Coordinates of C-alpha atoms in Angstrom, one line a residue:
M1 CA 0.0 0.0 0.0
K2 CA 2.8 2.4 0.8
K3 CA 4.4 1.6 -2.5
F4 CA 1.2 2.3 -4.2
H5 CA 0.9 5.7 -2.5
F6 CA 4.5 6.5 -3.5
V7 CA 3.9 5.7 -7.2
F8 CA 0.6 7.6 -7.1
L9 CA 2.4 10.7 -5.7
V10 CA 5.1 10.5 -8.3
A11 CA 2.4 10.3 -11.0
V12 CA 0.7 13.4 -9.6
L13 CA 3.9 15.3 -9.4
L14 CA 4.8 14.5 -13.0
I15 CA 1.4 15.6 -14.2
Q16 CA 1.7 18.9 -12.3
Y17 CA 5.2 19.4 -13.8
A18 CA 3.8 18.7 -17.3
Y19 CA 1.0 21.2 -16.9
A20 CA 3.5 23.8 -15.6
Q21 CA 5.7 23.3 -18.6
Q22 CA 2.7 23.4 -20.9
N23 CA 1.6 26.7 -19.4
K24 CA 5.1 28.2 -19.9
T25 CA 5.0 27.0 -23.6
N26 CA 1.6 28.6 -24.1
K27 CA 2.7 31.8 -22.5
T28 CA 5.7 31.8 -24.9
E29 CA 3.4 31.4 -27.8
E30 CA 1.1 34.2 -26.8
V31 CA 4.0 36.6 -26.5
L32 CA 5.5 35.4 -29.8
K33 CA 2.2 35.9 -31.7
A34 CA 1.8 39.4 -30.2
G35 CA 5.3 40.4 -31.4
I36 CA 4.6 39.0 -34.8
Q37 CA 1.2 40.9 -35.1
K38 CA 3.0 44.1 -34.2
A39 CA 5.9 43.7 -36.6
Y40 CA 4.4 42.0 -39.5
P41 CA 2.7 44.9 -41.4
A42 CA 6.0 46.8 -41.8
C43 CA 8.0 43.9 -43.4
V44 CA 8.4 44.5 -47.1
R45 CA 9.3 42.6 -50.3
M46 CA 11.4 44.5 -52.8
W47 CA 13.2 44.5 -56.2
S48 CA 14.9 47.1 -58.3
Y49 CA 12.4 48.7 -60.6
D50 CA 12.6 51.0 -63.7
T51 CA 9.8 53.5 -63.2
S52 CA 10.0 54.8 -66.7
A53 CA 9.5 51.4 -68.4
N54 CA 7.4 50.1 -65.5
K55 CA 9.6 47.0 -65.5
R56 CA 11.3 44.9 -62.8
T57 CA 15.1 45.0 -63.2
G58 CA 16.6 42.9 -60.4
G59 CA 16.2 40.1 -57.9
Q60 CA 14.0 39.9 -54.8
F61 CA 15.1 40.9 -51.3
S62 CA 13.5 42.0 -48.0
G63 CA 13.4 45.0 -45.7
V64 CA 11.5 46.8 -43.0
V65 CA 10.0 50.3 -42.7
V66 CA 11.1 51.9 -39.3
D67 CA 9.7 55.4 -39.0
K68 CA 7.0 57.9 -40.0
E69 CA 9.4 59.3 -42.7
H70 CA 9.2 55.8 -44.4
H71 CA 12.9 54.9 -44.1
I72 CA 13.6 51.2 -44.9
L73 CA 16.4 49.3 -43.4
T74 CA 18.0 46.6 -45.6
A75 CA 21.3 45.0 -46.6
A76 CA 24.0 46.8 -48.6
H77 CA 24.7 43.8 -50.8
V78 CA 21.2 44.1 -52.4
T79 CA 20.9 47.9 -53.1
W80 CA 22.7 50.7 -55.0
P81 CA 22.3 54.4 -54.0
G82 CA 20.1 56.4 -56.3
L83 CA 18.3 53.5 -57.9
T84 CA 14.5 53.1 -57.5
Y85 CA 12.8 50.0 -56.0
K86 CA 9.3 48.6 -55.9
V87 CA 8.2 48.0 -52.3
M88 CA 5.4 45.5 -51.6
F89 CA 3.6 45.4 -48.2
P90 CA 1.9 42.3 -46.8
D91 CA -1.5 44.0 -47.1
G92 CA -1.1 44.2 -50.9
R93 CA -0.2 47.9 -51.2
E94 CA 2.8 48.9 -53.3
A95 CA 5.1 51.9 -53.3
I96 CA 8.4 53.2 -54.9
A97 CA 11.5 53.8 -52.8
V98 CA 14.9 55.2 -53.6
A99 CA 18.1 53.8 -52.2
L100 CA 20.1 56.2 -50.0
G101 CA 23.5 55.4 -48.5
K102 CA 25.2 52.1 -47.9
I103 CA 28.5 51.0 -46.2
E104 CA 30.7 48.3 -47.8
L105 CA 34.2 48.5 -46.7
A106 CA 37.0 48.5 -49.3
A107 CA 38.8 45.7 -47.5
D108 CA 35.8 43.5 -47.2
K109 CA 32.6 44.4 -49.1
T110 CA 30.5 42.1 -46.9
L111 CA 31.1 44.4 -43.9
P112 CA 29.1 45.9 -42.3
D113 CA 26.3 45.3 -45.0
V114 CA 24.4 48.4 -43.8
A115 CA 22.0 50.3 -46.2
I116 CA 19.0 52.6 -45.9
M117 CA 16.2 53.4 -48.4
Q118 CA 13.2 55.7 -48.3
I119 CA 9.7 55.4 -49.7
I120 CA 8.9 58.4 -52.0
T121 CA 5.3 57.4 -52.8
K122 CA 2.9 59.3 -50.6
G123 CA 0.9 57.3 -48.1
D124 CA 0.4 56.2 -44.6
W125 CA 2.8 53.3 -44.5
P126 CA 3.1 51.0 -41.5
Y127 CA 6.4 50.9 -39.6
A128 CA 8.1 49.0 -36.8
D129 CA 10.1 50.3 -33.9
M130 CA 13.8 50.0 -33.7
G131 CA 15.1 48.2 -30.7
S132 CA 18.6 47.9 -29.4
S133 CA 21.0 45.2 -30.5
A134 CA 23.4 46.1 -27.6
R135 CA 20.7 44.9 -25.2
L136 CA 20.5 41.4 -26.6
I137 CA 21.6 38.6 -24.4
L138 CA 22.6 35.0 -25.2
S139 CA 19.7 32.6 -25.9
E140 CA 17.2 35.5 -26.2
P141 CA 14.2 34.5 -28.4
L142 CA 14.0 36.1 -31.8
I143 CA 11.5 36.5 -34.7
S144 CA 12.4 36.5 -38.4
I145 CA 9.9 37.9 -40.9
A146 CA 11.1 37.9 -44.5
Y147 CA 10.4 36.8 -48.1
P148 CA 12.3 33.7 -49.4
E149 CA 12.7 34.1 -53.1
S150 CA 12.1 30.4 -54.0
L151 CA 8.6 30.6 -52.5
N152 CA 7.7 33.6 -54.6
Q153 CA 4.9 34.6 -52.3
D154 CA 3.4 38.1 -51.8
K155 CA 3.4 37.6 -48.0
P156 CA 6.4 36.9 -45.8
T157 CA 7.1 33.8 -43.8
V158 CA 7.8 33.8 -40.0
R159 CA 10.6 31.9 -38.4
F160 CA 11.6 31.6 -34.7
G161 CA 15.0 31.1 -33.1
H162 CA 17.3 32.5 -30.5
V163 CA 20.7 34.4 -30.1
T164 CA 23.7 32.1 -30.2
E165 CA 26.3 35.0 -30.3
V166 CA 25.4 38.5 -29.5
K167 CA 28.3 39.8 -31.5
N168 CA 30.7 37.5 -33.4
S169 CA 34.2 38.3 -34.6
R170 CA 32.8 40.1 -37.7
G171 CA 30.4 42.1 -35.8
F172 CA 27.2 40.2 -36.7
I173 CA 24.5 38.8 -34.5
K174 CA 24.4 35.0 -34.8
S175 CA 21.1 33.2 -34.4
T176 CA 19.1 30.1 -35.2
C177 CA 16.5 32.0 -37.2
M178 CA 17.0 30.3 -40.6
M179 CA 17.6 32.4 -43.7
E180 CA 17.9 31.8 -47.4
P181 CA 18.2 33.8 -50.7
G182 CA 15.5 36.5 -50.9
D183 CA 15.6 37.0 -47.1
S184 CA 18.6 39.4 -47.4
G185 CA 17.8 42.7 -45.7
G186 CA 14.8 41.2 -43.8
P187 CA 14.3 42.1 -40.2
L188 CA 15.1 40.3 -37.1
F189 CA 12.9 41.2 -34.1
N190 CA 12.9 40.6 -30.4
L191 CA 9.7 39.2 -28.8
S192 CA 8.3 42.8 -28.3
G193 CA 8.3 43.2 -32.1
N194 CA 11.2 45.7 -32.2
V195 CA 13.9 45.5 -34.9
V196 CA 17.2 44.3 -33.5
G197 CA 19.0 43.1 -36.7
L198 CA 18.8 42.8 -40.5
H199 CA 19.5 39.6 -42.4
S200 CA 22.9 39.4 -44.0
A201 CA 24.5 36.0 -44.5
I202 CA 24.5 32.3 -43.7
E203 CA 26.8 29.4 -43.5
V204 CA 26.0 25.7 -44.3
P205 CA 24.8 24.7 -40.8
E206 CA 21.1 25.6 -40.4
D207 CA 21.8 27.3 -37.0
A208 CA 24.5 29.6 -38.6
N209 CA 22.6 32.8 -39.6
Y210 CA 24.1 36.3 -39.4
D211 CA 22.3 39.7 -39.0
V212 CA 23.6 43.3 -39.0
P213 CA 23.0 44.8 -35.6
V214 CA 20.3 47.6 -35.8
D215 CA 22.6 49.8 -33.7
L216 CA 24.9 50.3 -36.7
Y217 CA 22.1 51.8 -38.7
K218 CA 21.4 54.3 -35.8
K219 CA 25.1 55.0 -35.4
Y220 CA 25.6 56.0 -39.0
W221 CA 22.1 57.3 -39.7
K222 CA 22.9 60.9 -40.7
S223 CA 25.6 59.8 -43.1
L224 CA 23.4 57.2 -44.7
M225 CA 20.8 59.8 -45.6
R226 CA 23.1 60.8 -48.5
P227 CA 22.9 58.4 -51.6
A228 CA 26.5 57.3 -51.5
V229 CA 28.7 54.2 -51.1
Y230 CA 31.0 54.4 -48.1
H231 CA 34.1 52.3 -48.4
T232 CA 35.3 53.5 -45.0
L233 CA 33.2 54.0 -42.0
P234 CA 31.5 57.4 -42.2
D235 CA 31.1 60.0 -39.5
S236 CA 29.2 58.6 -36.5
V237 CA 26.3 60.9 -35.6
P238 CA 23.6 58.6 -34.4
V239 CA 19.9 59.5 -34.7
S240 CA 17.9 59.9 -31.6
V241 CA 15.4 57.0 -31.3
P242 CA 12.7 57.0 -28.6
P243 CA 13.2 54.1 -26.1
V244 CA 10.9 51.2 -26.6
S245 CA 9.6 48.7 -24.0
K246 CA 11.1 45.3 -23.8
R247 CA 9.4 42.3 -22.3
M248 CA 11.5 40.0 -20.1
F249 CA 11.6 36.4 -21.4
N250 CA 13.5 34.6 -18.6
E251 CA 10.3 32.8 -17.4
L252 CA 9.3 31.8 -21.0
S253 CA 9.7 28.2 -22.2
T254 CA 9.3 26.2 -25.3
A255 CA 9.2 22.9 -23.5
H256 CA 9.3 19.8 -25.8
L257 CA 6.5 17.8 -24.3
S258 CA 5.5 14.8 -26.5
K259 CA 1.7 14.2 -26.3
H260 CA 1.6 12.4 -29.6
I261 CA 3.2 9.0 -29.0
G262 CA 1.7 6.4 -31.3
T263 CA 0.5 8.8 -34.0
C264 CA 3.6 8.5 -36.3
V265 CA 5.0 5.3 -37.9
A266 CA 8.1 4.6 -40.0
I267 CA 7.5 3.2 -43.5
R268 CA 9.9 1.4 -45.8
S269 CA 9.4 0.5 -49.5
N270 CA 11.4 -0.3 -52.5
F271 CA 11.2 1.5 -55.9
N272 CA 13.2 0.1 -58.8
G273 CA 15.6 -1.6 -56.4
V274 CA 16.1 1.6 -54.3
S275 CA 15.1 1.5 -50.7
Q276 CA 12.9 4.4 -49.7
Q277 CA 12.0 5.7 -46.2
A278 CA 9.1 7.9 -45.1
L279 CA 6.9 8.6 -42.1
G280 CA 3.2 8.1 -41.9
A281 CA 0.3 9.5 -39.9
L282 CA -1.5 6.7 -38.1
F283 CA -5.3 7.0 -37.8
S284 CA -7.7 5.1 -35.7
V285 CA -11.1 4.5 -37.4
D286 CA -12.4 2.2 -34.8
G287 CA -16.2 2.4 -34.7
L288 CA -16.6 3.5 -38.3
H289 CA -17.9 1.2 -41.0
F290 CA -16.4 1.5 -44.5
K291 CA -17.4 -0.4 -47.6
T292 CA -13.8 -0.9 -48.7
I293 CA -11.9 -2.0 -45.5
K294 CA -12.4 -3.8 -42.3
S295 CA -9.3 -2.6 -40.5
H296 CA -9.5 -0.3 -37.5
T297 CA -6.3 1.6 -38.5
I298 CA -5.2 3.3 -41.6
I299 CA -2.0 5.3 -42.5
V300 CA -1.7 8.5 -44.6
S301 CA 1.7 9.4 -45.9
K302 CA 3.6 11.2 -48.7
S303 CA 2.8 9.3 -51.9
S304 CA 6.0 10.1 -53.9
I305 CA 8.3 8.4 -51.4
V306 CA 6.1 5.4 -50.7
A307 CA 6.2 2.7 -53.4
D308 CA 3.8 -0.2 -53.7
A309 CA 4.0 -3.1 -51.2
P310 CA 5.4 -1.0 -48.3
I311 CA 6.1 -2.2 -44.8
V312 CA 5.4 -0.4 -41.6
M313 CA 8.0 -0.5 -38.7
I314 CA 6.5 -0.6 -35.2
G315 CA 9.7 -0.7 -33.1
K316 CA 11.3 -4.0 -34.2
K317 CA 8.0 -5.4 -35.5
I318 CA 7.3 -5.4 -39.2
V319 CA 3.7 -5.0 -40.5
E320 CA 2.9 -5.3 -44.2
A321 CA 0.6 -2.7 -45.7
T322 CA -1.5 -2.3 -48.8
V323 CA -1.8 0.9 -50.9
I324 CA -5.5 1.6 -51.2
S325 CA -5.4 5.1 -52.8
R326 CA -3.1 7.9 -54.1
D327 CA -3.8 11.6 -54.5
K328 CA -1.4 13.0 -57.0
E329 CA -2.4 16.6 -56.6
N330 CA -1.7 16.6 -52.9
D331 CA 1.0 13.8 -52.9
L332 CA -0.9 11.7 -50.4
V333 CA -1.2 8.0 -50.1
L334 CA -3.5 5.9 -48.0
L335 CA -2.3 2.5 -46.6
V336 CA -4.1 -0.2 -44.7
P337 CA -1.8 -2.3 -42.5
A338 CA -2.3 -6.2 -42.5
S339 CA -3.0 -6.0 -38.8
D340 CA -4.3 -3.3 -36.5
I341 CA -1.7 -1.0 -34.9
K342 CA -2.4 0.4 -31.4
G343 CA -2.8 4.1 -31.0
G344 CA -3.3 6.6 -33.7
I345 CA -5.1 9.9 -34.3
T346 CA -8.9 9.5 -33.8
Y347 CA -10.3 10.2 -37.2
Q348 CA -13.8 11.1 -36.0
E349 CA -12.4 13.7 -33.6
I350 CA -10.0 15.5 -35.9
C351 CA -12.5 15.8 -38.8
K352 CA -14.9 17.7 -36.5
D353 CA -12.6 20.7 -36.5
T354 CA -10.5 21.4 -39.6
T355 CA -11.4 25.1 -40.1
F356 CA -9.4 26.7 -37.3
N357 CA -7.3 29.8 -38.2
L358 CA -3.7 29.4 -39.1
I359 CA -1.9 32.0 -37.0
P360 CA 1.8 32.6 -37.7
G361 CA 3.8 32.0 -34.5
T362 CA 1.8 28.9 -33.5
F363 CA 4.2 26.2 -32.1
L364 CA 4.0 23.0 -34.2
R365 CA 5.2 19.6 -33.3
S366 CA 6.0 16.8 -35.7
P367 CA 6.2 13.5 -33.8
Q368 CA 8.8 11.0 -34.7
P369 CA 8.6 7.2 -34.2
D370 CA 12.1 6.9 -32.8
T371 CA 13.2 10.3 -31.5
S372 CA 11.7 13.4 -29.8
D373 CA 9.3 15.7 -31.6
V374 CA 10.7 18.0 -34.3
T375 CA 9.5 21.5 -33.3
G376 CA 9.0 24.7 -35.3
V377 CA 6.6 27.6 -35.7
L378 CA 3.8 28.1 -38.2
G379 CA 5.1 30.6 -40.7
S380 CA 2.2 31.4 -43.0
K381 CA -1.5 31.1 -43.9
L382 CA -2.5 28.7 -46.7
F383 CA -1.0 29.5 -50.1
L384 CA -0.7 28.2 -53.6
L385 CA 2.6 26.6 -54.5
P386 CA 2.6 26.3 -58.4
K387 CA 4.5 23.6 -60.2
V388 CA 8.1 24.7 -61.0
V389 CA 10.5 21.9 -60.1
N390 CA 7.7 19.2 -60.4
A391 CA 6.1 20.6 -63.6
G392 CA 5.8 18.4 -66.7
Y393 CA 8.8 19.6 -68.8
L394 CA 8.2 20.6 -72.4
G395 CA 11.1 22.9 -73.0
V396 CA 9.1 25.7 -74.7
F397 CA 9.5 29.2 -73.4
V398 CA 6.9 31.9 -74.3
G399 CA 6.6 35.6 -73.6
D400 CA 4.4 37.8 -71.5
N401 CA 0.9 36.5 -70.6
N402 CA -1.0 38.7 -73.0
A403 CA 1.1 37.9 -76.0
A404 CA 0.5 35.1 -78.5
A405 CA 1.7 31.6 -77.3
S406 CA 4.7 31.7 -79.7
A407 CA 7.9 29.8 -78.8
L408 CA 10.5 32.4 -78.1
W409 CA 13.1 29.7 -77.3
I410 CA 13.3 25.9 -77.4
K411 CA 15.5 24.3 -74.9
P412 CA 18.0 22.0 -76.6
L413 CA 17.5 18.2 -75.9
S414 CA 14.1 18.9 -74.4
P415 CA 10.9 17.0 -75.4
A416 CA 10.0 19.9 -77.6
A417 CA 13.4 19.9 -79.4
K418 CA 13.4 16.2 -79.8
N419 CA 10.0 16.3 -81.5
G420 CA 10.9 19.0 -83.9
L421 CA 9.3 22.1 -82.4
L422 CA 10.9 25.3 -83.5
A423 CA 11.3 28.9 -82.2
K424 CA 8.4 31.0 -83.6
D425 CA 6.0 28.1 -83.6
E426 CA 2.7 29.2 -82.2
V427 CA 0.9 26.8 -79.9
N428 CA -2.8 26.9 -80.8
Y429 CA -4.1 23.7 -79.1
I430 CA -3.0 21.4 -76.2
N431 CA -5.0 18.1 -76.1
G432 CA -7.8 19.8 -78.1
L433 CA -8.0 22.9 -75.8
A434 CA -7.7 26.2 -77.6
I435 CA -4.7 28.3 -76.5
R436 CA -5.0 32.0 -77.4
T437 CA -2.3 33.6 -75.3
A438 CA 1.0 32.8 -73.5
G439 CA -1.0 33.1 -70.3
D440 CA -3.4 30.3 -71.5
F441 CA -0.3 28.2 -72.3
K442 CA 1.3 28.6 -68.9
A443 CA -2.0 27.9 -67.1
E444 CA -2.7 24.7 -69.1
M445 CA 0.9 23.4 -68.5
Q446 CA 0.2 23.7 -64.8
N447 CA -2.3 20.9 -65.2
H448 CA 0.3 18.4 -66.5
W449 CA 2.9 16.2 -64.9
P450 CA 6.1 14.5 -66.0
G451 CA 5.1 11.4 -68.1
D452 CA 1.9 12.9 -69.4
T453 CA 1.3 12.7 -73.2
L454 CA 0.4 16.0 -75.0
T455 CA -1.0 16.4 -78.5
L456 CA 0.0 19.9 -79.7
K457 CA -1.3 21.7 -82.7
V458 CA 1.2 24.5 -83.6
K459 CA 1.0 27.1 -86.3
R460 CA 4.1 27.4 -88.5
G461 CA 4.2 29.6 -91.5
G462 CA 0.4 29.5 -91.9
A463 CA 0.1 25.7 -91.7
L464 CA -1.2 23.8 -88.6
I465 CA 1.1 21.0 -87.6
T466 CA 0.3 18.2 -85.0
K467 CA 2.9 17.0 -82.6
T468 CA 2.5 14.2 -80.0
L469 CA 5.1 14.0 -77.2
V470 CA 5.7 12.9 -73.6
L471 CA 6.6 15.4 -71.0
G472 CA 9.9 15.0 -69.2
T473 CA 11.1 16.2 -65.8
V474 CA 12.6 19.6 -65.2
P475 CA 16.4 19.3 -65.5
A476 CA 18.1 19.6 -62.1
V477 CA 20.1 22.7 -61.5
H478 CA 22.8 22.6 -58.8
F479 CA 24.1 25.7 -57.0
D480 CA 27.2 25.7 -54.8
H481 CA 25.5 28.0 -52.3
P482 CA 25.3 27.4 -48.5
A483 CA 21.5 27.6 -48.8
E484 CA 21.5 24.4 -51.0
L485 CA 23.8 22.4 -48.8
F486 CA 21.7 21.8 -45.7
T487 CA 21.4 18.4 -44.1
G488 CA 19.2 16.0 -46.1
G489 CA 18.5 18.6 -48.8
K490 CA 15.2 19.2 -50.5
S491 CA 12.3 16.8 -51.1
G492 CA 11.9 15.6 -54.7
R493 CA 8.2 16.5 -54.8
R494 CA 8.0 19.9 -53.3
D495 CA 5.6 22.0 -55.4
G496 CA 2.4 21.8 -57.4
F497 CA 0.1 22.2 -54.4
K498 CA -3.1 24.3 -54.3
D499 CA -3.2 24.6 -50.5
V500 CA -0.1 24.2 -48.1
F501 CA 1.3 26.2 -45.2
A502 CA 4.9 26.8 -44.3
H503 CA 6.8 26.2 -41.0
D504 CA 10.4 26.2 -40.0
S505 CA 10.8 22.7 -38.6
M506 CA 14.0 21.1 -39.8
L507 CA 12.8 17.9 -41.5
T508 CA 14.7 15.8 -43.9
P509 CA 12.9 14.4 -47.0
Q510 CA 12.8 10.9 -45.4
R511 CA 11.1 12.4 -42.3
C512 CA 8.1 13.7 -44.3
G513 CA 4.7 12.1 -44.4
G514 CA 4.1 12.3 -40.7
P515 CA 1.5 14.3 -38.8
V516 CA 1.7 17.8 -37.4
F517 CA 0.0 19.1 -34.2
D518 CA -0.1 22.3 -32.2
N519 CA 0.5 22.5 -28.5
Y520 CA -3.2 21.8 -27.7
G521 CA -3.1 18.5 -29.6
R522 CA -5.0 19.7 -32.6
F523 CA -4.1 17.9 -35.8
Y524 CA -2.8 20.5 -38.4
G525 CA -2.0 18.2 -41.3
V526 CA 0.7 16.0 -42.9
N527 CA 4.2 17.1 -43.6
I528 CA 4.5 16.9 -47.3
G529 CA 8.0 18.2 -48.0
R530 CA 11.2 20.0 -47.1
Y531 CA 10.9 22.8 -49.5
S532 CA 14.1 24.8 -48.8
R533 CA 16.6 25.6 -46.1
A534 CA 14.2 27.6 -44.1
V535 CA 10.8 26.2 -45.1
S536 CA 9.0 22.9 -44.7
I537 CA 5.5 22.6 -46.1
T538 CA 2.4 20.8 -44.8
V539 CA -0.9 19.7 -46.5
P540 CA -3.6 20.9 -44.1
S541 CA -5.9 18.7 -42.1
K542 CA -9.0 19.5 -44.1
I543 CA -7.4 18.1 -47.2
V544 CA -6.2 15.0 -45.3
C545 CA -9.6 14.4 -43.9
K546 CA -11.3 14.8 -47.3
F547 CA -8.8 12.4 -48.9
I548 CA -9.6 9.7 -46.3
A549 CA -13.4 10.3 -46.6
D550 CA -13.2 10.2 -50.5
T551 CA -11.2 7.0 -50.4
L552 CA -13.1 5.0 -47.9

């Protein structure tokens, strides 16, 4: 009896500890969301822009508006004094800015990477407060809000991390807030939503990200008001910035409590002699009656990495499974194991609520069958991710959307070239569908995948010629850039989705296919791909539930 009381007491204490940790985690999330809400409207997407020709002239980068005079802080390596830039806000409004001064030292042009711009379009533009980088301390939580170029979205993504070096040997803040191309010049905030740094550089490890301290912008503010390039440090006459409040964070926690044991399984399969690994979301359908199956458990995973005749690993136990259905559009597969597996997500419960708001800053947990949860924060609302890498490859390049669908260029060795298509051929029909403009051509090509057969009718010199060909895969392009060299790399299938959301969990391609939950245990969806260094993507719960219902 005494032993029983002792065990009972330990259980009670453990439950109390778990609740205390959960309360700290929830408090962290509340503060994080408040900081994001405050800072988000001032975070801008930019590229150089010829205002006379109304034409984009350069690559994408990020920045943040910081005062009522509409000054924008960004990185020196993406701007040039005197040039004009298009500025795009998250609310859809656009403006024109002119680049002012920047500092890039003659001895090392990557230092200190400081630049300022100013919006010249009249308007009431949102801005964020500048904080103090000097007040940062080790392990302080941080927020990144920027526009990765590869996603090509009109709204930024949110990432969460902490300070690992307040000031490294080169003068930068080092943090775990992941960056990638397009994020350059984007803001780093403390939890109060005050700017403390600007994105500058990365190294290969995902936790090696470097920001320019915001105090450097304040220190050289007056010199940077002149549109000039400084190859030596200019006069230091700092601007006066009103003090801003700063919440303490020493009581906050992001405790990694796993509530989701038994919801994620490992899957192995073999495709053309190559072993493939994936994770799967285990569902309990006990109590439901389906026409097609008698099992009490089903598994949903990532279709493109699960071949036919897969096996499910439950510890050391092997359970064979049968593929029942595949959804190519959402890259989902439904499996039925040969024998029931204990645990799982209760299908009836999660399908009652799939309409909850996606709020950036929500902590997400991706359970693993053999390790602790992989954690991250929700970085976006739902968005369309068109086919680029995973498009059916024809090799025909056309002009602006409103122009005729004439081939400006045929890629050598492409399916188009191998089947005799020529530059200046005008595509009039694809599989019987009339194509009138280049926009029609691009839209129709989004409906096709590698391996699809197309019958084209092309106009050449007044004659209509028919060509039948099979689409290939987009040729792989390899870049020797730190953003491309992260552990595990990108998923093979990572675009061509109508509805996904982004988060910053560091998943490898083999760790996709499993479930995602928030801190309250709500099922958010299935991890469908590692998109890039800073972005993983998830198919939302409403699509997963519909796939299960439509299949069974």
